[in-house]
Coordinates of C-alpha atoms in Angstrom, one line a residue:
X1 CA -37.6 79.5 -54.2
X2 CA -36.7 75.9 -53.0
X3 CA -39.4 74.1 -51.1
X4 CA -38.4 73.0 -47.6
X5 CA -39.7 70.1 -45.5
X6 CA -41.5 71.0 -42.3
X7 CA -40.9 67.6 -40.9
X8 CA -38.2 67.0 -38.3
X9 CA -34.7 66.3 -39.7
X10 CA -34.7 62.9 -41.3
X11 CA -31.8 60.9 -42.6
X12 CA -31.7 57.4 -44.1
X13 CA -28.9 54.9 -43.4
X14 CA -29.0 51.7 -45.5
X15 CA -26.8 49.3 -43.6
X16 CA -25.6 49.1 -40.0
X17 CA -22.0 49.4 -41.2
X18 CA -22.6 52.6 -43.1
X19 CA -20.7 55.7 -42.1
X20 CA -22.8 58.0 -44.2
X21 CA -26.6 58.5 -44.5
X22 CA -28.7 60.5 -47.0
X23 CA -30.8 63.5 -46.1
X24 CA -34.5 62.8 -46.8
X25 CA -36.0 66.2 -46.2
X26 CA -37.3 68.2 -49.2
X27 CA -35.0 71.1 -49.7
X28 CA -32.2 69.5 -47.7
X29 CA -31.0 70.5 -44.2
X30 CA -29.1 73.6 -43.1
X31 CA -25.9 73.9 -41.2
X32 CA -26.5 73.8 -37.5
X33 CA -29.4 71.3 -37.8
X34 CA -29.2 68.7 -35.0
X35 CA -30.0 65.2 -36.3
X36 CA -31.5 62.4 -34.3
X37 CA -28.7 61.1 -32.1
X38 CA -27.2 64.5 -31.5
X39 CA -25.0 65.0 -34.6
X40 CA -24.9 68.6 -35.8
X41 CA -24.5 69.4 -39.5
X42 CA -21.4 71.5 -40.2
X43 CA -22.7 72.7 -43.6
X44 CA -25.9 72.6 -45.7
X45 CA -26.6 69.2 -47.1
X46 CA -29.1 69.0 -50.1
X47 CA -31.9 66.4 -50.2
X48 CA -30.7 62.9 -51.3
X49 CA -27.0 63.8 -50.5
X50 CA -24.8 62.1 -48.0
X51 CA -23.7 63.3 -44.6
X52 CA -20.7 61.9 -42.7
X53 CA -21.9 60.2 -39.5
X54 CA -18.3 59.9 -38.1
X55 CA -15.0 61.5 -38.7
X56 CA -13.4 60.0 -41.9
X57 CA -9.6 60.3 -42.2
X58 CA -8.0 60.6 -45.6
X59 CA -8.1 57.3 -47.4
X60 CA -10.9 55.9 -45.3
X61 CA -13.6 53.9 -47.1
X62 CA -17.0 55.7 -47.4
X63 CA -19.6 53.0 -46.8
X64 CA -23.1 53.0 -48.1
X65 CA -25.2 49.8 -48.6
X66 CA -22.4 48.2 -46.4
X67 CA -19.8 48.5 -49.2
X68 CA -17.1 51.1 -50.1
X69 CA -18.5 53.5 -52.6
X70 CA -15.3 55.5 -52.5
X71 CA -12.3 56.6 -50.4
X72 CA -11.9 60.0 -48.8
X73 CA -9.5 62.3 -50.7
X74 CA -9.0 64.4 -47.5
X75 CA -10.2 64.2 -43.9
X76 CA -14.0 64.6 -43.7
X77 CA -15.5 65.6 -40.3
X78 CA -18.7 64.1 -38.9
X79 CA -21.7 66.3 -40.0
X80 CA -20.1 67.3 -43.3
X81 CA -21.6 67.0 -46.8
X82 CA -20.0 64.0 -48.6
X83 CA -20.1 64.4 -52.4
X84 CA -18.2 63.1 -55.5
X85 CA -15.4 65.7 -55.3
X86 CA -14.3 64.3 -52.0
X87 CA -14.1 60.7 -53.1
X88 CA -11.8 58.5 -55.1
X89 CA -13.8 55.8 -56.9
X90 CA -12.8 52.2 -56.2
X91 CA -11.3 50.1 -59.0
X92 CA -13.6 47.9 -61.0
X93 CA -14.3 44.5 -59.5
X94 CA -12.2 41.8 -61.0
X95 CA -13.9 39.2 -63.1
X96 CA -11.5 36.5 -61.8
X97 CA -12.3 34.2 -58.9
X98 CA -16.0 35.3 -58.6
X99 CA -18.4 33.2 -56.5
X100 CA -20.6 31.1 -58.8
X101 CA -24.0 29.8 -57.8
X102 CA -22.9 29.9 -54.2
X103 CA -26.0 31.5 -52.8
X104 CA -29.3 29.6 -52.8
X105 CA -32.1 32.0 -52.0
X106 CA -34.8 30.6 -49.8
X107 CA -37.5 29.3 -52.2
X108 CA -40.6 31.5 -52.0
X109 CA -44.0 30.0 -52.1
X110 CA -45.7 30.0 -55.5
X111 CA -48.1 32.9 -56.1
X112 CA -51.2 31.5 -57.6
X113 CA -54.6 32.7 -58.8
X114 CA -53.5 36.0 -60.4
X115 CA -54.5 36.7 -64.0
X116 CA -54.8 39.4 -66.6
X117 CA -56.7 39.8 -69.9
X118 CA -54.2 39.4 -72.7
X119 CA -54.0 38.5 -76.4
X120 CA -52.9 34.9 -77.0
X121 CA -50.7 34.6 -80.0
X122 CA -50.3 31.7 -82.4
X123 CA -46.8 31.0 -81.1
X124 CA -48.1 30.8 -77.5
X125 CA -46.8 34.2 -76.4
X126 CA -49.3 36.8 -75.0
X127 CA -49.6 40.4 -75.8
X128 CA -50.8 43.2 -73.6
X129 CA -51.7 45.3 -76.6
X130 CA -53.0 44.6 -80.0
X131 CA -50.9 46.6 -82.4
X132 CA -49.9 46.5 -86.1
X133 CA -46.2 47.0 -86.4
X134 CA -44.5 48.0 -89.7
X135 CA -40.9 46.9 -89.7
X136 CA -38.4 49.0 -91.7
X137 CA -35.2 47.5 -93.1
X138 CA -33.5 50.9 -93.5
X139 CA -33.9 54.5 -92.3
X140 CA -34.5 55.7 -95.9
X141 CA -38.1 54.4 -95.9
X142 CA -39.0 56.2 -92.6
X143 CA -40.7 59.2 -94.1
X144 CA -42.8 57.3 -96.6
X145 CA -43.8 54.8 -93.9
X146 CA -44.8 57.5 -91.4
X147 CA -46.9 59.3 -94.1
X148 CA -48.7 56.0 -94.8
X149 CA -49.2 55.4 -91.0
X150 CA -50.9 58.8 -90.6
X151 CA -53.3 57.9 -93.4
X152 CA -53.8 54.4 -91.8
X153 CA -54.7 56.0 -88.5
X154 CA -57.1 58.5 -90.1
X155 CA -58.7 56.2 -92.8
X156 CA -58.4 52.6 -91.7
X157 CA -58.2 52.3 -88.0
X158 CA -61.7 53.6 -87.3
X159 CA -62.9 50.5 -89.2
X160 CA -61.0 48.2 -86.8
X161 CA -62.0 49.1 -83.3
X162 CA -60.2 46.1 -81.7
X163 CA -56.8 47.2 -82.9
X164 CA -55.0 49.5 -80.5
X165 CA -52.9 51.3 -83.0
X166 CA -50.2 51.1 -85.7
X167 CA -46.5 51.7 -85.0
X168 CA -43.4 52.0 -87.2
X169 CA -40.4 50.1 -86.1
X170 CA -38.2 52.9 -87.3
X171 CA -34.4 52.9 -86.7
X172 CA -31.2 54.4 -88.0
X173 CA -29.7 51.2 -89.3
X174 CA -29.8 49.2 -92.6
X175 CA -27.2 50.8 -94.9
X176 CA -23.9 52.6 -94.7
X177 CA -22.8 50.1 -92.2
X178 CA -20.3 47.2 -92.1
X179 CA -23.0 44.7 -92.4
X180 CA -20.7 41.7 -92.4
X181 CA -18.7 42.7 -89.3
X182 CA -19.1 40.3 -86.4
X183 CA -20.8 42.8 -84.2
X184 CA -23.4 43.6 -86.9
X185 CA -25.2 40.6 -85.5
X186 CA -26.4 42.7 -82.6
X187 CA -28.5 45.4 -84.5
X188 CA -29.7 42.9 -87.1
X189 CA -31.1 40.4 -84.6
X190 CA -32.5 43.3 -82.6
X191 CA -34.6 44.5 -85.5
X192 CA -35.7 41.0 -86.3
X193 CA -36.8 40.3 -82.7
X194 CA -38.5 43.7 -82.4
X195 CA -40.7 42.6 -85.2
X196 CA -41.7 39.5 -83.3
X197 CA -42.7 41.2 -80.1
X198 CA -45.8 39.6 -78.6
X199 CA -47.8 42.9 -78.7
X200 CA -47.8 42.6 -82.5
X201 CA -49.9 39.5 -82.7
X202 CA -47.6 37.5 -85.0
X203 CA -48.4 39.8 -87.9
X204 CA -45.2 40.6 -89.8
X205 CA -45.2 43.4 -92.4
X206 CA -42.0 45.0 -93.8
X207 CA -41.2 48.1 -95.8
X208 CA -37.9 48.0 -97.8
X209 CA -36.3 50.5 -100.0
X210 CA -34.7 47.8 -102.3
X211 CA -31.0 48.7 -102.5
X212 CA -30.1 48.6 -98.8
X213 CA -27.6 46.3 -97.2
X214 CA -30.1 44.9 -94.7
X215 CA -32.2 43.0 -97.3
X216 CA -35.5 41.6 -96.1
X217 CA -34.2 38.0 -96.6
X218 CA -31.3 38.8 -94.4
X219 CA -33.4 40.5 -91.8
X220 CA -35.9 37.5 -91.7
X221 CA -34.0 34.5 -93.1
X222 CA -35.7 31.1 -93.4
X223 CA -36.4 29.6 -90.0
X224 CA -36.5 33.0 -88.2
X225 CA -40.2 33.7 -88.5
X226 CA -42.8 32.0 -86.3
X227 CA -45.4 29.9 -88.1
X228 CA -48.4 32.1 -87.6
X229 CA -51.1 29.8 -89.1
X230 CA -52.3 28.1 -92.2
X231 CA -53.3 31.4 -93.8
X232 CA -49.7 32.4 -94.5
X233 CA -48.5 29.0 -95.9
X234 CA -47.5 28.9 -99.5
X235 CA -49.2 26.3 -101.7
X236 CA -46.0 24.2 -101.9
X237 CA -46.8 22.2 -98.8
X238 CA -47.3 22.2 -95.1
X239 CA -43.5 22.4 -94.4
X240 CA -43.1 25.7 -96.3
X241 CA -41.8 28.8 -94.6
X242 CA -44.2 31.6 -93.8
X243 CA -44.4 34.2 -96.5
X244 CA -42.6 37.4 -95.8
X245 CA -44.9 40.4 -96.5
X246 CA -42.7 43.1 -98.0
X247 CA -43.5 46.4 -99.7
X248 CA -40.4 47.4 -101.8
X249 CA -40.5 51.1 -102.6
X250 CA -38.1 50.8 -105.6
X251 CA -40.3 48.2 -107.3
X252 CA -41.0 49.4 -110.9
X253 CA -44.7 49.0 -110.1
X254 CA -44.6 52.1 -108.0
X255 CA -45.2 55.1 -110.1
X256 CA -45.0 58.2 -107.9
X257 CA -45.1 58.7 -104.2
X258 CA -48.8 57.9 -103.7
X259 CA -48.3 54.6 -105.3
X260 CA -45.9 53.6 -102.6
X261 CA -48.2 54.9 -99.8
X262 CA -51.3 53.1 -101.2
X263 CA -49.3 49.8 -101.5
X264 CA -48.4 50.1 -97.8
X265 CA -52.0 50.8 -96.9
X266 CA -53.3 47.9 -98.9
X267 CA -51.0 45.5 -97.2
X268 CA -51.7 47.0 -93.8
X269 CA -55.4 46.4 -94.3
X270 CA -54.8 42.6 -94.7
X271 CA -53.1 42.6 -91.3
X272 CA -55.6 44.9 -89.6
X273 CA -58.4 42.5 -90.6
X274 CA -56.8 39.6 -88.8
X275 CA -55.7 41.7 -85.7
X276 CA -59.3 43.1 -85.4
X277 CA -60.6 39.5 -85.0
X278 CA -58.6 39.0 -81.9
X279 CA -60.1 39.4 -78.4
X280 CA -58.6 39.5 -74.9
X281 CA -58.8 36.3 -72.9
X282 CA -58.0 35.5 -69.3
X283 CA -54.4 34.3 -68.9
X284 CA -52.3 33.6 -65.9
X285 CA -49.9 36.2 -64.6
X286 CA -47.1 33.8 -65.7
X287 CA -47.6 35.2 -69.2
X288 CA -46.2 38.6 -68.2
X289 CA -42.7 39.4 -69.6
X290 CA -41.5 42.4 -67.7
X291 CA -38.5 44.6 -68.3
X292 CA -37.3 46.7 -65.4
X293 CA -35.1 49.7 -65.9
X294 CA -34.1 53.0 -64.2
X295 CA -33.3 56.4 -65.6
X296 CA -32.7 59.8 -64.2
X297 CA -31.6 58.0 -61.0
X298 CA -30.9 59.7 -57.7
X299 CA -29.8 58.5 -54.2
X300 CA -33.4 57.6 -53.4
X301 CA -33.6 55.1 -56.2
X302 CA -31.9 52.5 -54.1
X303 CA -34.0 53.4 -51.1
X304 CA -37.5 53.5 -52.4
X305 CA -38.4 52.7 -56.0
X306 CA -35.8 50.1 -56.9
X307 CA -36.4 48.0 -53.7
X308 CA -40.1 48.2 -54.3
X309 CA -39.5 47.0 -57.9
X310 CA -37.3 44.3 -56.5
X311 CA -40.0 43.1 -54.2
X312 CA -42.4 43.1 -57.1
X313 CA -39.8 41.2 -59.2
X314 CA -39.9 38.4 -56.6
X315 CA -43.8 38.4 -56.8
X316 CA -43.6 38.0 -60.5
X317 CA -41.1 35.1 -60.3
X318 CA -43.3 33.5 -57.7
X319 CA -46.2 33.8 -60.2
X320 CA -44.2 32.1 -62.9
X321 CA -43.6 35.2 -65.0
X322 CA -40.5 36.4 -66.8
X323 CA -38.5 39.4 -65.6
X324 CA -35.5 41.0 -67.1
X325 CA -33.1 43.4 -65.4
X326 CA -30.3 45.0 -67.5
X327 CA -27.8 47.9 -67.8
X328 CA -24.2 46.4 -67.8
X329 CA -22.4 49.4 -66.3
X330 CA -25.1 49.7 -63.6
X331 CA -24.5 46.2 -62.3
X332 CA -20.8 45.8 -63.1
X333 CA -19.7 46.8 -59.6
X334 CA -21.9 44.2 -58.0
X335 CA -21.0 41.4 -60.3
X336 CA -20.0 39.2 -57.4
X337 CA -23.5 39.5 -55.9
X338 CA -25.0 38.4 -59.2
X339 CA -22.8 35.5 -60.0
X340 CA -23.4 34.2 -56.5
X341 CA -27.1 34.2 -57.2
X342 CA -26.8 32.4 -60.5
X343 CA -28.7 29.2 -60.9
X344 CA -25.6 27.4 -62.1
X345 CA -21.9 28.0 -62.8
X346 CA -22.8 28.2 -66.5
X347 CA -25.2 31.1 -65.9
X348 CA -22.5 32.8 -63.8
X349 CA -20.0 32.3 -66.6
X350 CA -22.5 33.8 -69.1
X351 CA -22.8 37.0 -66.9
X352 CA -19.0 37.2 -66.6
X353 CA -18.7 36.9 -70.4
X354 CA -21.2 39.8 -71.0
X355 CA -19.3 41.9 -68.5
X356 CA -15.9 41.2 -70.1
X357 CA -17.3 41.9 -73.6
X358 CA -18.6 45.3 -72.4
X359 CA -15.4 46.1 -70.6
X360 CA -13.6 45.6 -73.9
X361 CA -16.2 47.6 -75.8
X362 CA -15.8 50.6 -73.5
X363 CA -12.0 50.3 -73.6
X364 CA -12.0 50.4 -77.5
X365 CA -13.8 53.8 -77.1
X366 CA -11.4 55.1 -74.6
X367 CA -13.9 55.0 -71.7
X368 CA -14.8 52.9 -68.7
X369 CA -17.8 52.4 -66.4
X370 CA -17.3 55.8 -64.8
X371 CA -18.6 57.5 -67.9
X372 CA -22.1 56.3 -66.9
X373 CA -23.1 58.8 -64.3
X374 CA -24.8 62.0 -65.5
X375 CA -24.8 65.5 -64.1
X376 CA -28.4 64.8 -62.9
X377 CA -27.3 61.6 -61.1
X378 CA -24.7 63.7 -59.2
X379 CA -27.1 66.5 -58.5
X380 CA -29.4 63.8 -57.1
X381 CA -26.8 62.6 -54.6
X382 CA -25.1 59.8 -56.5
X383 CA -21.3 60.3 -56.2
X384 CA -20.2 57.7 -58.7
X385 CA -21.2 54.6 -60.6
X386 CA -20.4 52.3 -57.7
X387 CA -23.0 54.0 -55.5
X388 CA -25.4 54.0 -58.5
X389 CA -24.9 50.3 -59.2
X390 CA -25.6 49.3 -55.6
X391 CA -29.0 51.0 -55.8
X392 CA -29.7 49.7 -59.3
X393 CA -29.1 46.0 -58.6
X394 CA -31.9 45.8 -56.0
X395 CA -34.5 46.0 -58.9
X396 CA -33.6 42.3 -59.5
X397 CA -35.0 41.3 -56.1
X398 CA -33.7 38.2 -54.3
X399 CA -34.6 35.4 -56.7
X400 CA -32.1 33.0 -58.4
X401 CA -30.9 34.4 -61.8
X402 CA -31.8 31.6 -64.2
X403 CA -30.9 33.0 -67.6
X404 CA -28.6 35.5 -69.4
X405 CA -29.3 37.2 -72.7
X406 CA -26.7 38.9 -75.0
X407 CA -27.9 42.2 -76.6
X408 CA -30.7 41.7 -79.1
X409 CA -31.4 38.1 -78.2
X410 CA -35.0 36.8 -77.7
X411 CA -36.1 35.6 -74.2
X412 CA -37.2 32.0 -74.1
X413 CA -37.2 31.3 -70.4
X414 CA -39.3 32.0 -67.4
X415 CA -38.0 33.4 -64.1
X416 CA -35.4 36.1 -63.6
X417 CA -33.1 36.9 -66.5
X418 CA -30.1 39.2 -66.8
X419 CA -30.4 40.8 -70.2
X420 CA -27.1 42.5 -71.0
X421 CA -27.7 46.0 -72.5
X422 CA -26.1 49.4 -72.3
X423 CA -27.6 51.6 -69.6
X424 CA -28.9 54.2 -72.1
X425 CA -32.7 54.4 -71.4
X426 CA -33.6 54.3 -75.1
X427 CA -31.2 51.5 -76.1
X428 CA -32.0 49.4 -73.0
X429 CA -35.7 49.7 -73.6
X430 CA -35.3 48.8 -77.3
X431 CA -33.3 45.7 -76.4
X432 CA -35.7 44.6 -73.7
X433 CA -38.6 45.0 -76.2
X434 CA -36.6 42.9 -78.7
X435 CA -36.2 40.3 -76.0
X436 CA -40.0 40.1 -75.9
X437 CA -41.2 42.2 -73.0
X438 CA -44.9 43.0 -73.0
X439 CA -44.8 45.4 -70.0
X440 CA -42.1 47.8 -68.9
X441 CA -41.3 49.3 -65.5
X442 CA -39.2 52.4 -65.2
X443 CA -38.0 54.1 -62.0
X444 CA -36.8 57.7 -61.9
X445 CA -35.7 60.2 -59.3
X446 CA -34.8 63.2 -61.4
X447 CA -37.8 62.6 -63.7
X448 CA -38.2 61.7 -67.3
X449 CA -41.2 61.5 -69.7
X450 CA -39.8 58.3 -71.2
X451 CA -42.3 56.0 -73.0
X452 CA -42.5 53.4 -75.7
X453 CA -45.1 53.3 -78.5
X454 CA -45.4 49.5 -78.5
X455 CA -45.2 48.5 -74.8
X456 CA -46.9 50.1 -71.8
X457 CA -44.4 51.8 -69.5
X458 CA -45.2 52.1 -65.8
X459 CA -43.2 55.0 -64.2
X460 CA -42.3 54.8 -60.6
X461 CA -41.1 58.0 -58.8
X462 CA -38.4 57.7 -56.1
X463 CA -39.5 60.9 -54.2
X464 CA -42.9 62.3 -53.2
X465 CA -41.8 65.7 -54.3
X466 CA -41.3 64.4 -57.9
X467 CA -44.5 62.4 -57.8
X468 CA -46.5 65.5 -56.7
X469 CA -44.8 67.9 -59.1
X470 CA -45.2 65.5 -62.1
X471 CA -48.6 64.2 -60.9
X472 CA -49.7 63.4 -64.5
X473 CA -46.5 61.7 -65.6
X474 CA -45.7 59.3 -62.7
X475 CA -47.8 56.2 -62.2
X476 CA -46.7 55.2 -58.7
X477 CA -45.1 57.2 -55.9
X478 CA -42.5 55.1 -54.1
X479 CA -41.4 58.2 -52.2
X480 CA -44.1 57.1 -49.6
X481 CA -41.5 54.7 -48.4
X482 CA -39.0 57.4 -47.4
X483 CA -41.8 59.5 -46.0
X484 CA -42.8 56.6 -43.7
X485 CA -46.3 56.4 -45.2
X486 CA -45.8 53.0 -46.8
X487 CA -43.5 50.0 -46.7
X488 CA -41.4 48.5 -49.6
X489 CA -43.8 45.6 -49.5
X490 CA -46.9 47.7 -49.8
X491 CA -45.6 49.7 -52.8
X492 CA -44.4 46.4 -54.4
X493 CA -47.9 45.0 -54.2
X494 CA -49.3 48.2 -55.5
X495 CA -47.0 47.9 -58.5
X496 CA -47.9 44.3 -59.0
X497 CA -51.7 45.0 -59.1
X498 CA -51.2 48.0 -61.4
X499 CA -49.2 45.7 -63.8
X500 CA -52.2 43.4 -64.0
X501 CA -54.6 46.3 -64.7
X502 CA -52.3 47.9 -67.3
X503 CA -51.6 44.5 -69.0
X504 CA -55.4 43.9 -69.2
X505 CA -56.0 47.3 -70.8
X506 CA -58.2 48.3 -67.8
X507 CA -55.8 51.2 -67.0
X508 CA -53.5 53.2 -69.2
X509 CA -50.2 54.5 -68.0
X510 CA -49.6 58.3 -68.1
X511 CA -47.2 57.9 -71.0
X512 CA -49.9 56.0 -72.9
X513 CA -52.5 58.7 -72.0
X514 CA -50.4 61.5 -73.4
X515 CA -49.0 59.3 -76.3
X516 CA -45.4 59.9 -75.2
X517 CA -42.9 57.6 -76.7
X518 CA -39.2 57.6 -77.4
X519 CA -37.5 56.5 -80.6
X520 CA -36.2 53.0 -80.9
X521 CA -32.4 53.2 -80.7
X522 CA -30.4 50.2 -81.8
X523 CA -27.2 49.2 -80.2
X524 CA -24.6 49.0 -83.0
X525 CA -21.1 48.2 -81.8
X526 CA -20.0 47.5 -85.5
X527 CA -18.3 50.1 -87.7
X528 CA -20.3 52.6 -89.8
X529 CA -18.8 52.9 -93.3

């Protein structure tokens, strides 16, 4: 039986120009319900779905967030349920003639004095966790590596209490691919940069099969590895490249399966010794590198969780930290808003370039941005990708966009960055991790147990009903905003403080508590042979 809300009828209108509003009551509202202002519902409207506030003639724009999210396919009477089957989606926004760096957000005062306890790395980056990562050059080695990792956890980790764990950077790439195709650059640099994530302490260990296309020297060519310290310099001089620590399973020295496993364990112990010597130290909040993302979105995402994340994004930028927002198809319909906030015309051009590349990528596959929305999105009240995008963009807050990353690139700038990625939860998270994030924030309305093994994931629920039902999976309840029990600013500050606690290891996220994590999924737009 569906739960119902005992509160008075409650609808939420996002902009003064809107001619629709969403129903906030749990269980929705029944036909005949009289709303504040005297409008009577002509039919049942589920929670998070839209109700027409005025009569909408055929062809009329349906306005939410003050923009047209669609056009009425037939007349819609005031008090009716407005859903995707009644709307024609607008055409994609042109990439020509966009405003560039035309909006200068009011500078916000610096946010000083906030710190967390992190692991300072030799290259200057800071980790929020102290993990041994084992990089794989090809999927073929995954089974052997995982077997070795289970033994490492059981036999070695108890000897190294300051190491948080060991993770395999497993992926489905490495062979059977067109490795020389231009777009192969994307998955290769993604694997490379995943290996260099700040939560791995600069310790680089690779397991290779031996015959794969993605050879270790190609994955980590000279000049790509950070100079960790003098312990990894060859005897040929101070200008030598760091040594690449590789276990090759096809080496003739390996006689039998256990020989391979023991070789991985021996090399792991060398890295564990160094990682175990590390200690947390007080660092400024400016050392946070945060990826923000949404998944299982609903119509509350743009009302509660994403605006709270956006407020927190501004706090992080004020503190001098790095924040990445992503998901090309989920910002594509607001590209004019983003280019206007760019720090320079060059940054705006970079965003436009990423949008155009992705438009062409989708077109090659016979799809467009409309393929993004899921059955769950629509059940949660999102009629189409235009409406979804308007609610997604607000995660970026109001700060100037200072940097743009192509898929798989490493972040090297502070402030707010647009990191171009697919909207797929797993691929976006993988690419943000490759960019160097040390903390992840994930908003959801429908609910997802998503997590990452190498980076803490803070989950923010858009609705109180979800936060209560999934009380041991959601870290923050932004549904309080819709309930009238908290403001966007209050939840934003709550998230900011939780970030510092999680980054310091003082608190674990629920995903960490249950050891929930999704596989790393590479974005490979190049052909598979």
